[in-house]
Amino acid sequence: MKKSILSLSLVLLFFSCNKKENATTTAELDTKFDQYKTFFIDELWKISPEWSSSQGFHNYDSILLIPTDENDRIQMKFAQSQLDSLKNYPLNQLSDNNKTDVHMMENLMNSFLFSINEMKSGTWNPSQYNVCGAFAEILNGNYDTLENRLRDFDLKMTNIPAYYEAAARNLKNPTIEHTQLAIAQNLGGLSVFNDDLKAALAKSNWSDEKKNATLEKAAKAIQAIENYADFLKKMDHATPRSFRLGKELYAQKFDLDIQSGYSAEEIYQKALNEKEILHGKMFTLANKLWPKYFPKTTKPTNKLEVIRQVIDKISLQHTTPENFQSEIEKQIPELVDYVKEKDLLYIDPSKPLVVRKEPDYMAGVAGASISAPGPYDKNANTYYNVGSLSGWSKEDSESYLREYNDFILQILNIHEAIPGHYTQLVYANQSPSIIKSILGNGAMIEGWAVYTERMMLESGYKNSDEMWLMYYKWNLRTVCNTILDNSVHTRNMTKEEALHLLTKEAFQQNAEAEGKWKRATLSQVQLCSYFTGYTEIYAFREELKKKDGAKFNLKQFHEKFLSYGSAPVKYIRELMLK
Ligand code: ZN
Ligand code: ZN
């Protein structure tokens, strides 16, 4: 089945490359380009079945591709064909929406080539090979009947032994960090083929014979995963590759993943500078607040220590575990009213955000997050999931509530909901593009949410010295994420230096700092997306303010900016300046 799909897709690609475009008008070319986008996504899903499943497209749920060289060649061929086809669509003849789509498709194809030819993480990151998550999604999904999902689950298991054999063959000199992660995550996911599968089979109407055949297949899958873990455990790591990416690969990955107008080095320098600016502002505020919170205590001589003590004291103002959810729910309509009253941007009243208690499968991740429907499930609600602290130990919930104190909790709601992620999403859905809903630019999306935090405070939201001090602490986190990521991957930053940066200069707790260090050793570039997107949006706004003078209108700027959808900030800027 897999083979025939792939060869069919290559035939189609061949035709698409040789298609001649004779369009004369923008409208005609746009229509052609829309058809091509549909074709592009159809083909993309054939060679990326797991990605398509995660986006809610379930035709290829039963396919598990084996990570062979042949598979890489198919991906490369796809990328090169599409890069050729994209040349048939001259940017100056397309609508703005399609212009940014071209850039994003091109970037994805270049990312495919970069990942196969340069990054080669398949040879050094064993955690890249893990089937458990995709199988768990099939069991937990509610898009089809249990029996249909079990049929896909069963078919997909067929290739598991070959999949892990290929994985072991691909690995040349893995890093110790990714090897440990791979062992933990692969063994951690085994329950999917064990208890979880058994529970699902018990609920199905399958015959015992059919159930047993599936369980036999599952036993082979479990064996393959255990063999892979054993293989990894036995590796000698005589001269292991470093988890540090190095300057050159890092710079390239930054350009492809972030698609920023700044280089990795430029944004690193900006982050260093911003850290000093924030420390200056924070000391001014902490110094002013000191007598209010410590009337009888002598002020420490170290400026960072003054800031820390005032922050710790203010963090004691927080809600209770019982009121955590209702506090968040209460703030959403307040934020909507405020944005209206200050005329910051239009909020569509027909699309209210549905606040709900965090569903069980997300439990344990307290706080708040947005669940947006995927591109194939447009009419579903967007939810604001609010975590519960019930069942948490007294110490854990106290520490959590200090972190998300009365001030930070409001900034979190601005970021996640109004006018942050949720509002951006509503605007993005108004210029629908399958490309942007699948390839949405992370730096633009996170940058917008971080931008709105500062924008809201600048407009006077809950104005107080305490609010600003806590905001700066929150913002310092994104700044230091960038410094950390770049320093770890290109400047040999040690763990000790990293923990110093995060705890002493960014005022984080030890547990948070340890977790961040681990994340920086296992991922690359992603930690920069927040600060990079934010810096670009803020700088662009200031640029327009200067240019337009008295004519500048903040509301118009926000609405126009968001109307381009989740495209990279540099392209939105280009189109808005045109
Ligand atoms: Zn407390
Ligand atoms: Zn965010």
mmCIF file of N, CA and C in Angstrom, residues 3-52:
data_model
loop_
_atom_site.group_PDB
_atom_site.id
_atom_site.type_symbol
_atom_site.label_atom_id
_atom_site.label_comp_id
_atom_site.label_asym_id
_atom_site.label_seq_id
_atom_site.Cartn_x
_atom_site.Cartn_y
_atom_site.Cartn_z
ATOM 1 N N LYS A 3 4.026 1.569 -0.877
ATOM 2 C CA LYS A 3 4.815 1.690 -2.110
ATOM 3 C C LYS A 3 4.013 2.331 -3.229
ATOM 4 N N SER A 4 2.771 1.850 -3.411
ATOM 5 C CA SER A 4 1.992 2.367 -4.523
ATOM 6 C C SER A 4 1.676 3.844 -4.325
ATOM 7 N N ILE A 5 1.432 4.237 -3.109
ATOM 8 C CA ILE A 5 1.145 5.654 -2.863
ATOM 9 C C ILE A 5 2.352 6.502 -3.223
ATOM 10 N N LEU A 6 3.529 6.030 -2.821
ATOM 11 C CA LEU A 6 4.726 6.819 -3.058
ATOM 12 C C LEU A 6 5.042 6.927 -4.550
ATOM 13 N N SER A 7 4.915 5.809 -5.271
ATOM 14 C CA SER A 7 5.265 5.908 -6.683
ATOM 15 C C SER A 7 4.252 6.775 -7.411
ATOM 16 N N LEU A 8 3.012 6.719 -6.993
ATOM 17 C CA LEU A 8 1.999 7.583 -7.594
ATOM 18 C C LEU A 8 2.363 9.047 -7.342
ATOM 19 N N SER A 9 2.819 9.326 -6.137
ATOM 20 C CA SER A 9 3.114 10.718 -5.828
ATOM 21 C C SER A 9 4.282 11.223 -6.667
ATOM 22 N N LEU A 10 5.227 10.347 -6.984
ATOM 23 C CA LEU A 10 6.357 10.786 -7.802
ATOM 24 C C LEU A 10 5.917 11.102 -9.224
ATOM 25 N N VAL A 11 4.980 10.311 -9.726
ATOM 26 C CA VAL A 11 4.463 10.595 -11.060
ATOM 27 C C VAL A 11 3.793 11.961 -11.079
ATOM 28 N N LEU A 12 3.015 12.241 -10.074
ATOM 29 C CA LEU A 12 2.330 13.529 -10.012
ATOM 30 C C LEU A 12 3.328 14.675 -9.926
ATOM 31 N N LEU A 13 4.383 14.444 -9.157
ATOM 32 C CA LEU A 13 5.394 15.483 -9.011
ATOM 33 C C LEU A 13 6.013 15.804 -10.361
ATOM 34 N N PHE A 14 6.267 14.745 -11.125
ATOM 35 C CA PHE A 14 6.869 14.913 -12.426
ATOM 36 C C PHE A 14 6.019 15.834 -13.296
ATOM 37 N N PHE A 15 4.713 15.582 -13.267
ATOM 38 C CA PHE A 15 3.833 16.426 -14.073
ATOM 39 C C PHE A 15 3.802 17.849 -13.564
ATOM 40 N N SER A 16 3.816 17.987 -12.256
ATOM 41 C CA SER A 16 3.687 19.338 -11.721
ATOM 42 C C SER A 16 4.890 20.198 -12.105
ATOM 43 N N CYS A 17 6.081 19.577 -12.227
ATOM 44 C CA CYS A 17 7.276 20.355 -12.555
ATOM 45 C C CYS A 17 7.228 20.851 -13.984
ATOM 46 N N ASN A 18 6.551 20.075 -14.822
ATOM 47 C CA ASN A 18 6.598 20.417 -16.230
ATOM 48 C C ASN A 18 5.395 21.257 -16.674
ATOM 49 N N LYS A 19 4.564 21.549 -15.701
ATOM 50 C CA LYS A 19 3.397 22.357 -16.014
ATOM 51 C C LYS A 19 3.848 23.766 -16.412
ATOM 52 N N LYS A 20 3.281 24.290 -17.479
ATOM 53 C CA LYS A 20 3.622 25.664 -17.876
ATOM 54 C C LYS A 20 2.546 26.614 -17.360
ATOM 55 N N GLU A 21 2.982 27.681 -16.756
ATOM 56 C CA GLU A 21 2.018 28.653 -16.244
ATOM 57 C C GLU A 21 1.911 29.818 -17.235
ATOM 58 N N ASN A 22 0.693 30.052 -17.715
ATOM 59 C CA ASN A 22 0.514 31.150 -18.651
ATOM 60 C C ASN A 22 -0.379 32.243 -18.072
ATOM 61 N N ALA A 23 -0.536 32.238 -16.778
ATOM 62 C CA ALA A 23 -1.472 33.181 -16.184
ATOM 63 C C ALA A 23 -1.041 34.610 -16.458
ATOM 64 N N THR A 24 -2.011 35.453 -16.671
ATOM 65 C CA THR A 24 -1.688 36.850 -16.928
ATOM 66 C C THR A 24 -2.116 37.738 -15.773
ATOM 67 N N THR A 25 -3.229 37.406 -15.144
ATOM 68 C CA THR A 25 -3.695 38.284 -14.077
ATOM 69 C C THR A 25 -3.392 37.675 -12.712
ATOM 70 N N THR A 26 -3.359 38.563 -11.742
ATOM 71 C CA THR A 26 -3.130 38.119 -10.372
ATOM 72 C C THR A 26 -4.203 37.122 -9.942
ATOM 73 N N ALA A 27 -5.463 37.426 -10.297
ATOM 74 C CA ALA A 27 -6.558 36.551 -9.873
ATOM 75 C C ALA A 27 -6.386 35.144 -10.445
ATOM 76 N N GLU A 28 -6.009 35.071 -11.717
ATOM 77 C CA GLU A 28 -5.821 33.757 -12.342
ATOM 78 C C GLU A 28 -4.673 32.994 -11.696
ATOM 79 N N LEU A 29 -3.585 33.713 -11.492
ATOM 80 C CA LEU A 29 -2.425 33.056 -10.909
ATOM 81 C C LEU A 29 -2.729 32.604 -9.481
ATOM 82 N N ASP A 30 -3.471 33.445 -8.758
ATOM 83 C CA ASP A 30 -3.852 33.068 -7.392
ATOM 84 C C ASP A 30 -4.700 31.803 -7.382
ATOM 85 N N THR A 31 -5.609 31.691 -8.335
ATOM 86 C CA THR A 31 -6.448 30.503 -8.419
ATOM 87 C C THR A 31 -5.583 29.273 -8.678
ATOM 88 N N LYS A 32 -4.647 29.417 -9.605
ATOM 89 C CA LYS A 32 -3.740 28.300 -9.883
ATOM 90 C C LYS A 32 -2.909 27.945 -8.664
ATOM 91 N N PHE A 33 -2.456 28.983 -8.001
ATOM 92 C CA PHE A 33 -1.609 28.745 -6.841
ATOM 93 C C PHE A 33 -2.413 28.043 -5.732
ATOM 94 N N ASP A 34 -3.673 28.414 -5.586
ATOM 95 C CA ASP A 34 -4.513 27.749 -4.581
ATOM 96 C C ASP A 34 -4.634 26.257 -4.883
ATOM 97 N N GLN A 35 -4.780 25.938 -6.175
ATOM 98 C CA GLN A 35 -4.852 24.521 -6.559
ATOM 99 C C GLN A 35 -3.527 23.819 -6.252
ATOM 100 N N TYR A 36 -2.455 24.525 -6.561
ATOM 101 C CA TYR A 36 -1.133 23.938 -6.308
ATOM 102 C C TYR A 36 -0.922 23.686 -4.810
ATOM 103 N N LYS A 37 -1.389 24.599 -3.978
ATOM 104 C CA LYS A 37 -1.247 24.420 -2.521
ATOM 105 C C LYS A 37 -1.941 23.149 -2.047
ATOM 106 N N THR A 38 -3.135 22.905 -2.605
ATOM 107 C CA THR A 38 -3.870 21.689 -2.245
ATOM 108 C C THR A 38 -3.065 20.458 -2.621
ATOM 109 N N PHE A 39 -2.515 20.496 -3.833
ATOM 110 C CA PHE A 39 -1.673 19.405 -4.308
ATOM 111 C C PHE A 39 -0.447 19.239 -3.405
ATOM 112 N N PHE A 40 0.180 20.366 -3.078
ATOM 113 C CA PHE A 40 1.389 20.372 -2.236
ATOM 114 C C PHE A 40 1.116 19.686 -0.897
ATOM 115 N N ILE A 41 0.008 20.045 -0.271
ATOM 116 C CA ILE A 41 -0.317 19.456 1.039
ATOM 117 C C ILE A 41 -0.641 17.970 0.886
ATOM 118 N N ASP A 42 -1.404 17.625 -0.157
ATOM 119 C CA ASP A 42 -1.722 16.205 -0.392
ATOM 120 C C ASP A 42 -0.444 15.379 -0.475
ATOM 121 N N GLU A 43 0.515 15.892 -1.242
ATOM 122 C CA GLU A 43 1.776 15.166 -1.425
ATOM 123 C C GLU A 43 2.603 15.148 -0.150
ATOM 124 N N LEU A 44 2.582 16.286 0.550
ATOM 125 C CA LEU A 44 3.337 16.390 1.806
ATOM 126 C C LEU A 44 2.850 15.333 2.788
ATOM 127 N N TRP A 45 1.535 15.163 2.849
ATOM 128 C CA TRP A 45 0.986 14.192 3.806
ATOM 129 C C TRP A 45 1.378 12.755 3.443
ATOM 130 N N LYS A 46 1.510 12.497 2.153
ATOM 131 C CA LYS A 46 1.885 11.132 1.762
ATOM 132 C C LYS A 46 3.279 10.771 2.266
ATOM 133 N N ILE A 47 4.178 11.746 2.267
ATOM 134 C CA ILE A 47 5.529 11.424 2.736
ATOM 135 C C ILE A 47 5.722 11.763 4.215
ATOM 136 N N SER A 48 4.710 12.333 4.856
ATOM 137 C CA SER A 48 4.807 12.645 6.289
ATOM 138 C C SER A 48 3.536 12.186 7.005
ATOM 139 N N PRO A 49 3.259 10.864 6.980
ATOM 140 C CA PRO A 49 1.970 10.400 7.506
ATOM 141 C C PRO A 49 1.728 10.795 8.973
ATOM 142 N N GLU A 50 2.773 10.765 9.788
ATOM 143 C CA GLU A 50 2.550 11.072 11.199
ATOM 144 C C GLU A 50 2.218 12.536 11.432
ATOM 145 N N TRP A 51 2.872 13.384 10.662
ATOM 146 C CA TRP A 51 2.585 14.812 10.750
ATOM 147 C C TRP A 51 1.127 15.054 10.347
ATOM 148 N N SER A 52 0.684 14.376 9.282
ATOM 149 C CA SER A 52 -0.696 14.585 8.831
ATOM 150 C C SER A 52 -1.688 14.128 9.898
#
